[in-house]
């Protein structure tokens, strides 16, 4: 396996382990790419409670849905509610400009990401093996000259998205996947214990010069053998 595996008893312990990594970044005034979806919410809440001064931090998004920033499907909203609004001193937040058409939003995010150092890249995993908004067999998987692109709605919610590309994600000094629950177990096996394949985009994302860690609860790890 080309990743460091951290298997903990349950989803709460996975959130605790993930929050600790986020706090490390906050204490070091580092830069972090945050994941959307529902899984990381608890980790964001714990990180905010543990360290309330994120004044030196830069926050990016691995992907966002092209919806208004107060739409319940927005990853920005998740991060605002679970993390940013709970801090005493907030970070510099680089939100995806989701008010623009997806191609324009992606071009703007691509330009903003140029020459940025990303210390921690936190990613989720879909049951179909997607990560960020890189979906199975998507043409976005082949993009090497952009750091962000517009992405097709690959799964619920079926809205257009902007996603970081593999070159952007793999530039992270520490890439961390967080997945919990038995519904993720088959995707976990394909992403981390089988040959890399465009049918499982997460299998294609590893830190190119640093480390890749996978945080799982025992249910998500149950098919790893
Ligand atoms: C998104 C994501 C996506 C997510 C996975 C897992 O915006 O949809 O960033 O890649 O991490 O779909 O989502 P859950 O945590 O909800 O299972």
PDB file of N, CA and C and ligand atoms in Angstrom, residues 35-40 63-65 75 123-126 130-133 155-157 161 184, ligand 1:
ATOM      1  N   UNK A  35     -12.131  19.557   2.479  1.00  0.00           N
ATOM      2  CA  UNK A  35     -13.055  18.699   1.724  1.00  0.00           C
ATOM      3  C   UNK A  35     -14.486  19.111   1.997  1.00  0.00           C
ATOM      4  N   UNK A  36     -15.359  18.792   1.058  1.00  0.00           N
ATOM      5  CA  UNK A  36     -16.784  18.991   1.267  1.00  0.00           C
ATOM      6  C   UNK A  36     -17.438  17.685   1.669  1.00  0.00           C
ATOM      7  N   UNK A  37     -18.724  17.560   1.342  1.00  0.00           N
ATOM      8  CA  UNK A  37     -19.447  16.356   1.752  1.00  0.00           C
ATOM      9  C   UNK A  37     -19.828  16.469   3.217  1.00  0.00           C
ATOM     10  N   UNK A  38     -20.329  15.382   3.767  1.00  0.00           N
ATOM     11  CA  UNK A  38     -20.813  15.440   5.150  1.00  0.00           C
ATOM     12  C   UNK A  38     -19.806  14.908   6.157  1.00  0.00           C
ATOM     13  N   UNK A  39     -18.920  14.022   5.734  1.00  0.00           N
ATOM     14  CA  UNK A  39     -18.032  13.343   6.686  1.00  0.00           C
ATOM     15  C   UNK A  39     -17.157  14.289   7.504  1.00  0.00           C
ATOM     16  N   UNK A  40     -16.552  15.337   6.900  1.00  0.00           N
ATOM     17  CA  UNK A  40     -15.592  16.121   7.690  1.00  0.00           C
ATOM     18  C   UNK A  40     -16.208  17.110   8.679  1.00  0.00           C
ATOM     19  N   UNK A  63     -13.051  21.266  -3.718  1.00  0.00           N
ATOM     20  CA  UNK A  63     -14.081  21.412  -4.745  1.00  0.00           C
ATOM     21  C   UNK A  63     -15.245  22.189  -4.139  1.00  0.00           C
ATOM     22  N   UNK A  64     -16.081  22.700  -5.006  1.00  0.00           N
ATOM     23  CA  UNK A  64     -17.344  23.252  -4.509  1.00  0.00           C
ATOM     24  C   UNK A  64     -18.414  23.061  -5.566  1.00  0.00           C
ATOM     25  N   UNK A  65     -19.628  23.097  -5.092  1.00  0.00           N
ATOM     26  CA  UNK A  65     -20.776  22.974  -5.979  1.00  0.00           C
ATOM     27  C   UNK A  65     -21.155  24.373  -6.442  1.00  0.00           C
ATOM     28  N   UNK A  75     -20.262  23.674  -0.263  1.00  0.00           N
ATOM     29  CA  UNK A  75     -19.168  23.291   0.626  1.00  0.00           C
ATOM     30  C   UNK A  75     -18.677  24.489   1.437  1.00  0.00           C
ATOM     31  N   UNK A 123      -9.210  15.282   1.911  1.00  0.00           N
ATOM     32  CA  UNK A 123     -10.113  14.792   0.868  1.00  0.00           C
ATOM     33  C   UNK A 123     -11.100  13.795   1.439  1.00  0.00           C
ATOM     34  N   UNK A 124     -12.278  13.744   0.834  1.00  0.00           N
ATOM     35  CA  UNK A 124     -13.242  12.705   1.144  1.00  0.00           C
ATOM     36  C   UNK A 124     -13.168  11.615   0.080  1.00  0.00           C
ATOM     37  N   UNK A 125     -14.031  10.656   0.213  1.00  0.00           N
ATOM     38  CA  UNK A 125     -14.088   9.554  -0.749  1.00  0.00           C
ATOM     39  C   UNK A 125     -15.552   9.200  -0.972  1.00  0.00           C
ATOM     40  N   UNK A 126     -15.976   9.192  -2.230  1.00  0.00           N
ATOM     41  CA  UNK A 126     -17.340   8.789  -2.536  1.00  0.00           C
ATOM     42  C   UNK A 126     -17.431   7.272  -2.650  1.00  0.00           C
ATOM     43  N   UNK A 130     -14.935   8.446  -6.160  1.00  0.00           N
ATOM     44  CA  UNK A 130     -14.521   9.815  -6.511  1.00  0.00           C
ATOM     45  C   UNK A 130     -13.917  10.511  -5.303  1.00  0.00           C
ATOM     46  N   UNK A 131     -13.131  11.530  -5.603  1.00  0.00           N
ATOM     47  CA  UNK A 131     -12.629  12.406  -4.547  1.00  0.00           C
ATOM     48  C   UNK A 131     -12.648  13.821  -5.092  1.00  0.00           C
ATOM     49  N   UNK A 132     -12.747  14.821  -4.197  1.00  0.00           N
ATOM     50  CA  UNK A 132     -13.067  16.184  -4.622  1.00  0.00           C
ATOM     51  C   UNK A 132     -14.252  16.045  -5.595  1.00  0.00           C
ATOM     52  N   UNK A 133     -14.216  16.704  -6.758  1.00  0.00           N
ATOM     53  CA  UNK A 133     -15.259  16.400  -7.756  1.00  0.00           C
ATOM     54  C   UNK A 133     -14.622  15.772  -8.984  1.00  0.00           C
ATOM     55  N   UNK A 155     -22.526  12.923  -9.313  1.00  0.00           N
ATOM     56  CA  UNK A 155     -23.268  12.218  -8.261  1.00  0.00           C
ATOM     57  C   UNK A 155     -24.121  13.264  -7.556  1.00  0.00           C
ATOM     58  N   UNK A 156     -25.030  12.832  -6.730  1.00  0.00           N
ATOM     59  CA  UNK A 156     -25.840  13.790  -5.965  1.00  0.00           C
ATOM     60  C   UNK A 156     -24.946  14.675  -5.108  1.00  0.00           C
ATOM     61  N   UNK A 157     -25.218  15.928  -4.891  1.00  0.00           N
ATOM     62  CA  UNK A 157     -26.243  16.685  -5.592  1.00  0.00           C
ATOM     63  C   UNK A 157     -25.828  16.957  -7.039  1.00  0.00           C
ATOM     64  N   UNK A 161     -19.890  21.651 -10.801  1.00  0.00           N
ATOM     65  CA  UNK A 161     -18.904  21.833  -9.740  1.00  0.00           C
ATOM     66  C   UNK A 161     -17.617  22.438 -10.286  1.00  0.00           C
ATOM     67  N   UNK A 184     -18.512   2.912   2.489  1.00  0.00           N
ATOM     68  CA  UNK A 184     -17.287   3.337   1.800  1.00  0.00           C
ATOM     69  C   UNK A 184     -16.280   2.196   1.659  1.00  0.00           C
TER      70      UNK A 184
HETATM   71  C1  LIG B   1     -18.143  17.037  -2.502  1.00  0.00           C
HETATM   72  C2  LIG B   1     -16.868  16.428  -2.047  1.00  0.00           C
HETATM   73  C3  LIG B   1     -16.749  14.965  -2.238  1.00  0.00           C
HETATM   74  C4  LIG B   1     -16.969  14.282  -0.898  1.00  0.00           C
HETATM   75  C5  LIG B   1     -17.361  12.839  -1.099  1.00  0.00           C
HETATM   76  C6  LIG B   1     -17.711  12.186   0.213  1.00  0.00           C
HETATM   77  O1  LIG B   1     -18.210  18.245  -2.557  1.00  0.00           O
HETATM   78  O2  LIG B   1     -19.078  16.287  -2.799  1.00  0.00           O
HETATM   79  O3  LIG B   1     -15.827  17.167  -1.681  1.00  0.00           O
HETATM   80  O4  LIG B   1     -15.573  14.540  -2.837  1.00  0.00           O
HETATM   81  O5  LIG B   1     -15.829  14.383  -0.121  1.00  0.00           O
HETATM   82  O6  LIG B   1     -18.472  12.791  -1.954  1.00  0.00           O
HETATM   83  O7  LIG B   1     -18.854  12.807   0.701  1.00  0.00           O
HETATM   84  P1  LIG B   1     -19.514  12.398   2.080  1.00  0.00           P
HETATM   85  O8  LIG B   1     -18.558  12.829   3.130  1.00  0.00           O
HETATM   86  O9  LIG B   1     -20.790  13.186   2.126  1.00  0.00           O
HETATM   87  O10 LIG B   1     -19.708  10.933   2.048  1.00  0.00           O
END
